Short mmCIF file of C-alpha atoms in Angstrom, two decimals:
data_model
loop_
_atom_site.label_atom_id
_atom_site.label_comp_id
_atom_site.label_asym_id
_atom_site.label_seq_id
_atom_site.Cartn_x
_atom_site.Cartn_y
_atom_site.Cartn_z
CA MET M 1 -42.06 48.79 41.09
CA ASN M 2 -39.96 48.93 44.12
CA ARG M 3 -41.84 51.88 45.52
CA GLU M 4 -39.38 52.67 48.31
CA LEU M 5 -36.71 52.65 45.68
CA ALA M 6 -38.64 54.61 42.94
CA GLU M 7 -38.98 57.33 45.74
CA ALA M 8 -35.28 57.51 46.43
CA PRO M 9 -33.27 60.31 45.09
CA ILE M 10 -31.21 60.98 41.95
CA GLY M 11 -27.49 61.93 42.93
CA VAL M 12 -25.99 64.61 40.85
CA PHE M 13 -22.14 65.70 41.43
CA ASP M 14 -20.15 68.15 39.84
CA SER M 15 -16.70 69.82 40.41
CA GLY M 16 -18.95 72.86 41.89
CA VAL M 17 -21.64 75.00 40.47
CA GLY M 18 -21.67 74.17 36.96
CA GLY M 19 -23.46 70.74 37.45
CA LEU M 20 -26.32 72.82 38.65
CA THR M 21 -27.24 73.74 35.14
CA VAL M 22 -28.01 69.72 34.93
CA ALA M 23 -29.86 69.86 38.09
CA ARG M 24 -31.73 72.55 36.56
CA GLU M 25 -33.12 70.37 33.75
CA ILE M 26 -33.95 67.67 35.62
CA MET M 27 -36.24 69.82 37.93
CA ARG M 28 -37.66 71.16 34.73
CA ASN M 29 -38.10 67.81 32.86
CA LEU M 30 -38.49 65.02 35.52
CA PRO M 31 -40.40 67.42 38.06
CA ALA M 32 -41.36 64.18 40.30
CA GLU M 33 -37.58 63.49 41.19
CA HIS M 34 -35.89 64.08 44.24
CA ILE M 35 -32.20 65.52 43.78
CA VAL M 36 -29.45 65.00 46.17
CA TYR M 37 -26.46 67.42 44.67
CA PHE M 38 -22.95 67.24 45.75
CA GLY M 39 -20.43 70.33 44.36
CA ASP M 40 -16.91 69.50 45.11
CA THR M 41 -16.34 72.92 45.77
CA ALA M 42 -12.95 72.55 47.70
CA ARG M 43 -11.16 70.90 44.92
CA LEU M 44 -12.56 72.71 41.86
CA PRO M 45 -11.77 73.10 38.81
CA TYR M 46 -11.86 69.32 37.63
CA GLY M 47 -10.93 70.64 33.87
CA SER M 48 -7.25 71.13 34.32
CA LYS M 49 -6.73 67.86 36.63
CA SER M 50 -5.54 64.04 35.47
CA ARG M 51 -7.31 61.32 35.01
CA GLU M 52 -6.10 59.64 38.08
CA THR M 53 -7.13 62.41 40.33
CA ILE M 54 -10.46 63.30 38.78
CA LEU M 55 -11.10 59.04 39.42
CA MET M 56 -10.36 59.48 42.83
CA PHE M 57 -12.20 62.27 43.84
CA SER M 58 -15.18 60.72 41.69
CA ARG M 59 -15.14 57.65 43.90
CA GLN M 60 -15.16 59.37 47.17
CA ILE M 61 -17.96 61.67 45.97
CA ILE M 62 -19.91 58.19 44.67
CA ARG M 63 -19.19 56.64 48.10
CA PHE M 64 -20.70 59.93 49.90
CA LEU M 65 -23.88 59.76 47.51
CA LYS M 66 -24.49 56.12 48.40
CA THR M 67 -24.58 57.31 52.07
CA GLN M 68 -27.64 59.26 50.68
CA GLN M 69 -29.03 56.15 49.72
CA VAL M 70 -29.79 57.51 45.92
CA LYS M 71 -30.90 55.24 43.29
CA ALA M 72 -29.17 56.11 40.19
CA ILE M 73 -26.16 59.00 39.89
CA VAL M 74 -25.54 61.69 37.40
CA ALA M 75 -21.91 62.63 36.34
CA ALA M 76 -22.79 66.32 36.09
CA CYS M 77 -19.34 67.20 34.94
CA ASN M 78 -18.04 66.80 31.57
CA THR M 79 -14.41 66.32 32.95
CA ALA M 80 -15.71 63.52 35.35
CA SER M 81 -17.99 61.82 32.91
CA ALA M 82 -15.22 61.42 30.50
CA PHE M 83 -12.18 60.71 32.95
CA ALA M 84 -14.27 58.61 35.36
CA LEU M 85 -17.72 57.28 34.38
CA ASP M 86 -17.15 54.07 32.46
CA GLU M 87 -14.34 52.80 35.79
CA ILE M 88 -17.00 53.81 38.53
CA SER M 89 -20.01 52.30 36.40
CA LYS M 90 -18.03 48.86 37.07
CA GLU M 91 -17.77 49.31 40.33
CA SER M 92 -21.53 49.88 41.56
CA ASP M 93 -24.80 48.33 40.94
CA LEU M 94 -26.10 51.98 40.96
CA PRO M 95 -27.01 52.89 37.21
CA MET M 96 -25.06 55.58 36.28
CA ILE M 97 -25.22 58.52 33.41
CA GLY M 98 -22.73 61.08 32.46
CA VAL M 99 -23.14 64.12 30.38
CA VAL M 100 -20.93 63.25 27.22
CA LYS M 101 -22.91 60.42 25.75
CA PRO M 102 -26.11 61.85 25.62
CA GLY M 103 -24.49 65.27 24.22
CA ALA M 104 -22.66 63.47 21.54
CA GLN M 105 -25.47 61.54 20.39
CA VAL M 106 -27.85 64.58 19.95
CA ALA M 107 -24.67 66.29 17.95
CA ALA M 108 -24.40 63.27 15.85
CA GLN M 109 -28.39 63.28 15.16
CA THR M 110 -28.16 67.19 14.44
CA THR M 111 -25.21 67.82 12.22
CA VAL M 112 -26.33 67.84 8.15
CA ASN M 113 -22.77 68.86 7.00
CA GLY M 114 -21.33 66.55 9.22
CA ARG M 115 -19.15 68.99 10.93
CA ILE M 116 -19.47 69.41 14.44
CA GLY M 117 -17.59 71.97 17.08
CA VAL M 118 -17.13 70.78 20.55
CA ILE M 119 -15.89 73.56 23.51
CA GLY M 120 -15.31 72.68 26.85
CA THR M 121 -12.57 72.93 29.21
CA GLU M 122 -8.88 71.80 28.67
CA GLY M 123 -9.59 68.41 30.43
CA THR M 124 -12.37 67.95 28.38
CA VAL M 125 -11.05 68.85 25.10
CA GLY M 126 -8.18 66.80 25.88
CA SER M 127 -9.49 63.59 26.44
CA HIS M 128 -11.31 63.79 23.17
CA PHE M 129 -14.16 61.83 24.60
CA TYR M 130 -16.74 63.94 22.61
CA ARG M 131 -15.05 63.26 19.41
CA GLU M 132 -14.64 59.67 20.02
CA PHE M 133 -18.35 59.09 21.24
CA ILE M 134 -19.46 61.02 18.06
CA GLN M 135 -17.30 59.07 15.73
CA ASP M 136 -18.42 55.59 17.16
CA ILE M 137 -21.97 56.72 16.25
CA ALA M 138 -20.69 58.21 12.91
CA PRO M 139 -17.26 57.85 11.60
CA ALA M 140 -17.29 60.20 8.91
CA ILE M 141 -18.12 63.26 10.97
CA THR M 142 -15.18 65.77 11.31
CA VAL M 143 -15.31 66.92 15.07
CA ILE M 144 -13.55 70.09 15.84
CA GLU M 145 -12.41 70.82 19.32
CA LYS M 146 -11.63 73.76 21.04
CA ALA M 147 -10.54 74.72 24.73
CA CYS M 148 -12.23 77.72 26.55
CA PRO M 149 -10.61 78.08 29.67
CA LEU M 150 -11.63 81.77 30.42
CA PHE M 151 -15.47 81.19 29.90
CA VAL M 152 -15.93 79.29 33.35
CA PRO M 153 -14.46 82.54 35.25
CA LEU M 154 -16.43 84.82 33.19
CA VAL M 155 -19.53 83.17 33.89
CA GLU M 156 -18.75 83.25 37.78
CA GLU M 157 -17.67 86.75 37.27
CA ARG M 158 -21.31 87.25 35.72
CA TRP M 159 -19.91 89.15 32.65
CA ILE M 160 -22.55 87.28 31.01
CA HIS M 161 -23.98 89.84 28.55
CA ASP M 162 -20.84 91.75 28.14
CA THR M 163 -18.67 93.10 25.32
CA ILE M 164 -15.16 91.51 26.73
CA THR M 165 -16.99 88.31 27.12
CA HIS M 166 -18.17 88.88 23.72
CA GLN M 167 -15.00 89.27 22.43
CA VAL M 168 -13.27 86.69 24.31
CA ALA M 169 -15.88 84.42 22.38
CA GLU M 170 -15.08 85.60 19.12
CA ARG M 171 -11.57 84.89 19.48
CA TYR M 172 -12.18 81.26 20.93
CA LEU M 173 -14.89 80.67 18.36
CA SER M 174 -13.20 81.94 15.35
CA GLU M 175 -11.46 78.59 14.19
CA LEU M 176 -14.93 76.97 14.55
CA LYS M 177 -16.78 79.36 12.47
CA GLU M 178 -13.82 78.91 9.85
CA GLN M 179 -14.01 75.43 9.74
CA GLN M 180 -17.90 75.72 9.27
CA VAL M 181 -19.55 73.67 12.01
CA ASP M 182 -23.13 73.49 11.50
CA THR M 183 -23.35 72.02 14.89
CA LEU M 184 -21.87 73.19 18.48
CA VAL M 185 -21.70 71.31 21.83
CA LEU M 186 -21.79 73.52 25.14
CA GLY M 187 -19.27 70.79 26.56
CA CYS M 188 -18.73 72.63 29.75
CA THR M 189 -21.55 72.94 32.05
CA HIS M 190 -21.26 76.53 33.02
CA TYR M 191 -21.62 77.36 28.90
CA PRO M 192 -25.43 76.95 28.83
CA LEU M 193 -25.15 80.66 30.81
CA LEU M 194 -23.37 81.86 27.74
CA ARG M 195 -25.46 80.40 25.20
CA SER M 196 -27.09 83.89 24.06
CA VAL M 197 -23.62 85.32 23.66
CA ILE M 198 -22.30 81.89 21.84
CA GLY M 199 -25.18 81.97 19.69
CA GLU M 200 -24.43 85.54 18.66
CA VAL M 201 -21.28 85.02 17.60
CA MET M 202 -21.69 81.31 15.75
CA GLY M 203 -24.90 82.95 14.30
CA GLU M 204 -28.27 81.53 13.69
CA SER M 205 -27.25 79.00 10.97
CA VAL M 206 -25.29 77.08 13.75
CA THR M 207 -27.16 74.57 16.29
CA LEU M 208 -26.50 74.34 19.95
CA VAL M 209 -26.44 71.50 21.82
CA ASN M 210 -26.84 71.69 25.32
CA PRO M 211 -25.86 68.31 27.18
CA ALA M 212 -27.37 69.07 30.26
CA TYR M 213 -30.90 69.27 28.47
CA GLU M 214 -29.69 66.03 26.83
CA THR M 215 -28.79 64.36 29.89
CA ALA M 216 -32.25 64.64 31.61
CA GLN M 217 -33.70 63.30 28.55
CA GLU M 218 -31.69 60.37 29.01
CA LEU M 219 -31.90 59.72 32.30
CA LYS M 220 -35.95 60.02 32.09
CA ARG M 221 -35.74 57.43 29.56
CA MET M 222 -33.49 55.22 31.74
CA LEU M 223 -35.52 55.57 34.90
CA LYS M 224 -38.64 54.80 32.68
CA ALA M 225 -36.77 51.31 30.89
CA LYS M 226 -35.16 50.40 34.55
CA ASP M 227 -38.98 50.85 36.55
CA LEU M 228 -37.19 53.31 38.88
CA ALA M 229 -39.06 56.72 37.87
CA ASN M 230 -40.99 58.29 40.61
CA PRO M 231 -44.37 57.70 40.82
CA GLY M 232 -44.46 61.15 42.88
CA SER M 233 -45.16 60.98 46.75
CA ASP M 234 -47.38 62.72 49.16
CA GLU M 235 -44.25 64.20 51.19
CA LYS M 236 -44.49 67.93 51.57
CA GLU M 237 -40.61 68.37 52.05
CA PHE M 238 -38.24 69.74 49.80
CA PRO M 239 -37.24 67.20 47.24
CA TYR M 240 -33.84 68.79 46.45
CA ARG M 241 -30.46 68.38 48.93
CA PHE M 242 -27.25 70.55 48.41
CA PHE M 243 -24.03 69.45 49.72
CA VAL M 244 -20.32 71.01 49.06
CA SER M 245 -16.96 70.06 50.13
CA ASP M 246 -16.57 74.03 50.95
CA LEU M 247 -17.97 77.62 50.99
CA ALA M 248 -21.56 76.49 51.49
CA GLU M 249 -23.06 80.10 51.49
CA LYS M 250 -21.21 81.40 48.24
CA PHE M 251 -22.63 78.08 46.66
CA LYS M 252 -26.49 78.74 47.58
CA VAL M 253 -26.00 82.55 46.44
CA PHE M 254 -25.01 80.98 42.98
CA ALA M 255 -27.37 78.23 42.84
CA ASN M 256 -30.30 80.81 44.25
CA SER M 257 -29.24 82.86 40.97
CA ILE M 258 -29.83 79.88 38.45
CA LEU M 259 -32.54 77.35 39.95
CA PRO M 260 -36.29 78.57 39.81
CA TYR M 261 -36.44 77.44 43.44
CA ASP M 262 -35.03 78.85 46.65
CA VAL M 263 -31.97 76.20 47.53
CA GLY M 264 -32.48 76.41 51.19
CA MET M 265 -29.55 74.82 53.43
CA THR M 266 -26.45 73.75 51.57
CA GLN M 267 -24.56 71.35 53.90
CA LYS M 268 -20.47 71.19 53.99
CA ILE M 269 -19.18 67.90 54.29
CA ASP M 270 -15.46 66.54 54.36
CA ILE M 271 -15.72 64.68 51.24
CA GLU M 272 -11.85 63.14 51.69
CA GLU M 273 -13.47 61.07 54.72
CA TYR M 274 -15.15 59.13 52.08
CA MET N 1 26.94 78.12 62.20
CA ASN N 2 25.34 74.39 61.76
CA ARG N 3 26.93 73.63 58.25
CA GLU N 4 24.73 70.79 57.63
CA LEU N 5 21.78 72.78 58.89
CA ALA N 6 22.59 75.99 56.81
CA GLU N 7 22.97 73.89 53.33
CA ALA N 8 19.80 72.37 53.67
CA PRO N 9 16.86 73.78 51.18
CA ILE N 10 14.35 76.32 51.58
CA GLY N 11 10.76 74.92 51.19
CA VAL N 12 8.56 77.11 48.96
CA PHE N 13 4.84 76.18 48.28
CA ASP N 14 1.87 77.46 46.42
CA SER N 15 -1.23 76.33 45.03
CA GLY N 16 0.14 75.90 41.79
CA VAL N 17 2.63 77.96 39.23
CA GLY N 18 2.07 81.05 40.44
CA GLY N 19 4.52 80.94 43.38
CA LEU N 20 7.30 80.15 40.47
CA THR N 21 7.40 84.06 40.80
CA VAL N 22 8.65 83.74 44.28
CA ALA N 23 11.18 80.82 43.60
CA ARG N 24 12.65 83.03 40.85
CA GLU N 25 13.26 85.82 42.91
CA ILE N 26 14.79 83.72 45.63
CA MET N 27 16.82 82.13 42.91
CA ARG N 28 17.59 85.42 41.30
CA ASN N 29 18.73 87.23 44.98
CA LEU N 30 19.82 84.40 47.01
CA PRO N 31 21.49 82.20 44.44
CA ALA N 32 23.71 80.18 46.85
CA GLU N 33 20.03 78.90 48.32
CA HIS N 34 18.68 75.44 47.19
CA ILE N 35 15.04 74.98 47.00
CA VAL N 36 12.58 72.42 47.32
CA TYR N 37 9.17 73.92 45.53
CA PHE N 38 5.80 72.35 46.20
CA GLY N 39 2.96 73.17 43.86
CA ASP N 40 -0.86 71.97 44.91
CA THR N 41 -1.97 71.66 41.32
CA ALA N 42 -4.71 68.70 41.99
CA ARG N 43 -6.19 71.28 44.33
CA LEU N 44 -5.81 74.58 42.57
CA PRO N 45 -7.06 77.65 43.12
CA TYR N 46 -7.04 78.23 46.37
CA GLY N 47 -8.08 81.66 46.18
CA SER N 48 -11.55 80.62 46.16
CA LYS N 49 -11.66 78.24 49.36
CA SER N 50 -12.30 79.20 52.92
CA ARG N 51 -9.86 79.19 55.85
CA GLU N 52 -10.44 76.10 56.97
CA THR N 53 -9.56 74.21 53.82
CA ILE N 54 -6.33 76.26 53.44
CA LEU N 55 -5.24 75.64 56.66
CA MET N 56 -5.87 71.85 56.30
CA PHE N 57 -3.99 71.89 53.00
CA SER N 58 -1.23 73.83 54.17
CA ARG N 59 -0.34 71.67 57.16
CA GLN N 60 -0.57 68.31 54.73
CA ILE N 61 2.34 70.56 52.77
CA ILE N 62 4.50 71.39 55.49
CA ARG N 63 4.21 67.62 57.02
CA PHE N 64 5.53 66.99 53.25
CA LEU N 65 8.04 69.50 53.17
CA LYS N 66 9.71 68.61 56.21
CA THR N 67 10.29 65.36 54.82
CA GLN N 68 12.49 67.01 52.31
CA GLN N 69 14.55 68.38 55.49
CA VAL N 70 14.24 72.03 54.61
CA LYS N 71 15.67 74.55 57.01
CA ALA N 72 12.96 77.09 56.31
CA ILE N 73 9.48 77.27 54.87
CA VAL N 74 7.98 80.10 52.27
CA ALA N 75 4.50 80.19 52.00
CA ALA N 76 4.74 81.65 48.44
CA CYS N 77 0.97 81.93 47.91
CA ASN N 78 -1.00 85.04 49.27
CA THR N 79 -4.22 83.01 50.16
CA ALA N 80 -2.28 80.64 52.44
CA SER N 81 0.29 83.27 53.85
CA ALA N 82 -3.31 85.26 54.85
CA PHE N 83 -4.86 82.24 56.22
CA ALA N 84 -2.86 79.72 57.50
CA LEU N 85 0.68 81.23 58.16
CA ASP N 86 0.15 82.64 61.70
CA GLU N 87 -1.52 79.26 62.54
CA ILE N 88 1.06 76.68 61.04
CA SER N 89 3.85 78.70 62.63
CA LYS N 90 3.09 78.33 66.04
CA GLU N 91 2.52 74.18 65.49
CA SER N 92 6.21 73.95 63.69
CA ASP N 93 9.75 74.84 64.95
CA LEU N 94 10.71 75.65 61.34
CA PRO N 95 11.09 79.62 60.75
CA MET N 96 8.33 80.55 58.20
CA ILE N 97 7.66 83.83 55.79
CA GLY N 98 4.95 84.71 53.84
CA VAL N 99 4.32 86.91 50.94
CA VAL N 100 1.66 89.16 52.58
CA LYS N 101 3.55 91.00 55.36
CA PRO N 102 7.06 91.64 53.40
CA GLY N 103 4.74 93.12 50.48
CA ALA N 104 2.72 95.13 53.18
CA GLN N 105 5.93 96.88 54.90
CA VAL N 106 7.19 98.08 51.41
CA ALA N 107 3.90 99.63 50.55
CA ALA N 108 3.45 101.28 53.42
CA GLN N 109 7.21 102.65 53.45
CA THR N 110 6.57 103.66 49.72
CA THR N 111 3.27 105.54 49.65
CA VAL N 112 3.50 109.42 49.67
CA ASN N 113 -0.31 110.56 49.89
CA GLY N 114 -1.30 107.41 51.92
CA ARG N 115 -3.50 106.01 49.56
CA ILE N 116 -2.54 102.10 48.79
CA GLY N 117 -4.43 99.89 46.42
CA VAL N 118 -4.20 95.93 46.73
CA ILE N 119 -5.71 93.46 43.88
CA GLY N 120 -5.63 90.04 44.40
CA THR N 121 -7.65 86.63 44.01
CA GLU N 122 -11.04 86.90 45.81
CA GLY N 123 -9.74 85.10 48.73
CA THR N 124 -6.76 87.40 49.47
CA VAL N 125 -8.97 90.45 49.04
CA GLY N 126 -11.69 88.90 50.77
CA SER N 127 -9.85 88.28 53.93
CA HIS N 128 -8.24 91.90 54.13
CA PHE N 129 -4.89 90.79 55.45
CA TYR N 130 -3.02 93.27 53.31
CA ARG N 131 -5.22 95.91 54.67
CA GLU N 132 -4.71 94.80 58.13
CA PHE N 133 -0.99 94.41 57.92
CA ILE N 134 -0.67 97.84 56.49
CA GLN N 135 -2.73 99.43 59.13
CA ASP N 136 -1.12 98.10 61.59
CA ILE N 137 2.25 99.61 60.64
CA ALA N 138 0.76 102.97 59.51
CA PRO N 139 -3.29 103.49 60.71
CA ALA N 140 -3.58 106.61 58.76
CA ILE N 141 -3.02 104.82 55.50
CA THR N 142 -6.43 104.44 53.36
CA VAL N 143 -6.39 100.80 51.69
CA ILE N 144 -8.40 100.17 48.59
CA GLU N 145 -8.73 96.48 47.93
CA LYS N 146 -9.97 95.03 44.53
CA ALA N 147 -10.41 91.28 43.26
CA CYS N 148 -9.43 90.49 39.92
CA PRO N 149 -10.67 87.00 39.30
CA LEU N 150 -9.59 86.94 35.47
CA PHE N 151 -6.00 87.89 35.77
CA VAL N 152 -5.04 84.40 36.72
CA PRO N 153 -6.72 82.39 33.71
CA LEU N 154 -5.54 85.17 31.51
CA VAL N 155 -2.11 84.60 32.66
CA GLU N 156 -2.41 81.03 32.23
CA GLU N 157 -3.66 81.52 28.80
CA ARG N 158 -0.45 83.62 27.93
CA TRP N 159 -2.69 86.62 26.76
CA ILE N 160 -0.04 88.58 28.75
CA HIS N 161 0.48 91.52 26.20
CA ASP N 162 -3.06 91.32 24.82
CA THR N 163 -5.83 93.77 24.03
CA ILE N 164 -8.49 91.83 26.15
CA THR N 165 -6.36 91.75 28.95
CA HIS N 166 -5.89 95.52 28.67
CA GLN N 167 -9.55 96.02 28.71
CA VAL N 168 -10.17 93.49 31.61
CA ALA N 169 -7.22 95.27 33.44
CA GLU N 170 -8.78 98.93 32.70
CA ARG N 171 -12.35 97.67 34.20
CA TYR N 172 -10.70 96.35 37.41
CA LEU N 173 -8.58 99.04 37.95
CA SER N 174 -10.93 102.25 37.18
CA GLU N 175 -11.82 102.13 40.52
CA LEU N 176 -8.03 102.37 41.97
CA LYS N 177 -7.33 104.83 39.68
CA GLU N 178 -10.40 107.11 40.68
CA GLN N 179 -9.31 106.50 44.15
CA GLN N 180 -6.08 108.01 43.07
CA VAL N 181 -3.89 105.21 44.91
CA ASP N 182 -0.24 106.11 44.58
CA THR N 183 0.83 102.39 45.28
CA LEU N 184 -0.58 99.35 44.26
CA VAL N 185 0.09 96.13 45.74
CA LEU N 186 0.50 92.86 42.94
CA GLY N 187 -1.25 90.93 45.67
CA CYS N 188 -1.27 87.57 43.90
CA THR N 189 1.91 85.73 42.65
CA HIS N 190 0.66 85.47 39.12
CA TYR N 191 0.25 89.15 38.66
CA PRO N 192 3.90 90.05 38.34
CA LEU N 193 3.48 88.32 34.89
CA LEU N 194 1.09 91.30 34.03
CA ARG N 195 3.22 93.73 35.62
CA SER N 196 3.42 95.97 32.54
CA VAL N 197 -0.19 95.75 31.04
CA ILE N 198 -1.00 96.57 34.93
CA GLY N 199 1.79 99.56 34.78
CA GLU N 200 0.37 100.72 31.42
CA VAL N 201 -2.90 100.97 33.07
CA MET N 202 -2.21 102.48 36.23
CA GLY N 203 0.23 104.87 34.79
CA GLU N 204 3.82 106.08 35.48
CA SER N 205 2.98 108.01 38.99
CA VAL N 206 1.85 104.63 40.81
CA THR N 207 4.58 102.50 42.15
CA LEU N 208 3.74 98.77 41.84
CA VAL N 209 4.88 96.39 44.73
CA ASN N 210 5.82 92.89 43.59
CA PRO N 211 5.51 91.05 47.24
CA ALA N 212 7.70 88.28 45.32
CA TYR N 213 10.44 90.23 45.33
CA GLU N 214 9.92 91.79 48.90
CA THR N 215 9.62 88.34 50.21
CA ALA N 216 13.04 87.40 48.84
CA GLN N 217 14.57 89.86 50.64
CA GLU N 218 12.82 89.53 53.87
CA LEU N 219 14.09 85.60 53.33
CA LYS N 220 17.52 87.20 53.20
CA ARG N 221 17.68 89.01 56.16
CA MET N 222 15.71 86.23 57.91
CA LEU N 223 18.61 83.65 57.17
CA LYS N 224 21.16 85.98 58.06
CA ALA N 225 19.71 86.84 61.35
CA LYS N 226 19.26 82.97 62.22
CA ASP N 227 22.63 82.19 60.93
CA LEU N 228 20.82 79.97 58.42
CA ALA N 229 22.27 81.16 55.10
CA ASN N 230 24.10 78.95 52.49
CA PRO N 231 27.68 79.36 52.63
CA GLY N 232 27.72 77.98 49.13
CA SER N 233 28.30 74.13 48.86
CA ASP N 234 30.95 71.94 46.56
CA GLU N 235 27.94 69.91 45.13
CA LYS N 236 27.38 69.92 41.62
CA GLU N 237 23.82 68.73 41.54
CA PHE N 238 21.10 70.92 40.39
CA PRO N 239 19.93 73.05 43.29
CA TYR N 240 16.17 72.96 42.46
CA ARG N 241 13.77 70.27 43.03
CA PHE N 242 10.05 70.23 42.27
CA PHE N 243 7.05 68.44 43.10
CA VAL N 244 3.27 68.70 42.27
CA SER N 245 0.26 67.21 43.37
CA ASP N 246 -1.02 66.79 39.86
CA LEU N 247 0.02 67.39 36.08
CA ALA N 248 3.67 67.30 36.43
CA GLU N 249 4.14 67.73 32.70
CA LYS N 250 2.17 70.93 32.26
CA PHE N 251 3.59 72.49 35.77
CA LYS N 252 7.16 72.09 33.65
CA VAL N 253 6.14 73.59 30.55
CA PHE N 254 4.74 76.74 32.51
CA ALA N 255 7.72 76.72 34.93
CA ASN N 256 10.52 76.62 32.17
CA SER N 257 8.52 79.56 30.58
CA ILE N 258 9.34 81.87 33.28
CA LEU N 259 12.54 80.48 35.48
CA PRO N 260 15.78 81.30 34.19
CA TYR N 261 16.81 77.64 34.58
CA ASP N 262 15.57 74.20 32.82
CA VAL N 263 13.22 72.55 35.65
CA GLY N 264 14.52 69.28 34.92
CA MET N 265 12.29 66.29 36.17
CA THR N 266 9.36 67.47 38.29
CA GLN N 267 7.77 64.50 40.76
CA LYS N 268 3.93 64.02 41.27
CA ILE N 269 3.18 63.13 44.87
CA ASP N 270 -0.09 62.14 46.80
CA ILE N 271 -0.23 65.05 48.88
CA GLU N 272 -3.71 63.87 50.75
CA GLU N 273 -1.18 61.15 52.17
CA TYR N 274 0.89 63.73 54.34
#
């Protein structure tokens, strides 16, 4: 093992705060790892933008994360995972994983009746990447996709346990209930924060798959396989650093509301320079 | 009058489709004018971004609009009007107007009880520009501001006449009703599309001010004063051109749903090159 390399941080990026649910799972499940997080708050959301634009944004972010000497990269954004990961993986030696594949794999393993629902932004749903990955594993599975564009602004309003959010969820999810899915992929990084409302609406018989958690598990396996897992260092410094392209203060407030640690400093950078 | 200059188009820009409500008022009220519209769909929304970022985006857009030989510019976006207009006006000889000042002026003239409500995005409301402009005109007026971040995604879902939208409006507007405003400024370009729901919730005694309409009137006065009004040309070509930074097709569909003309071609450009 190259100890210096193994002690390097994981680069995690997202269009904004949503990827923090992925960072949170990495913190919980891989406590020895350091993280450099980048949230592209100047250009969010990614869900409504084209593949070409997301690819350009992702390349800039990878160039920035490389300046932070990361040992691996997690695209903690469904849209970037779906639109850009295959392409940018080819352009770099750094190991990279996204949130789509690990979520798709677990969903395919979980379903009993062969009917899986996927909810996400318009970009994720329109790309059909979850469906493609799931059907690559098990072609007979039926995948029903549904875009839920109001869920992200509802989370950002913090109307988390709320009658309006419940009604919006009822409307968005009714089709998936009628289609009798037994497994539902939370295909947007904000959605785990609505887990209780979504669970109530879908009912106990439906298993919710959280790709953020599955991604942390996949990262653990990948680091072990490549002999890149951090053996734990003696450093006392705070192991997480946060960068954004805009509104560092606002990001910090949201981050502190969902992470088990105080985020400390968040630094704003000009991502278009990379 | 310099006829060639007078026949030049008006440059209208917004973060996306919202500014089309302003373009629509210009089409209705100044039918002889040509328009070059730019929607920054790759980087929307502007409402949640910082002044510095909005200023950088606006400068790029002005540089692009100048390549289209516009004779005047309308910032058809409340956030850009509030954050960038004063600064970019100083940097250019082109006459420029925004949507904030005309809306503020009419609101100040309209109120009888001296209590005005302003609704908009977090960016617009947080900037307090409507309040500042209104109190510059009439310092004794009380201005009550309220951010309504769910209104834009509700419009984009086209849940325009909808029980959920009605409940969201009830929640957002209850404070303004309690405060007994008699005038309400629709301080986001999407909001005129929710005019009927907002009107129902506020009641008949409250006058809704639509800055899009007031901006078209202000533009008419400005063009006349500067001898820049288009005398009408014999050209038979379609007088409106549309440019976006992403997803031209999706823009076109939305534009066609709210404009009285078929938009025809929408062209995608790389705004970061300007």
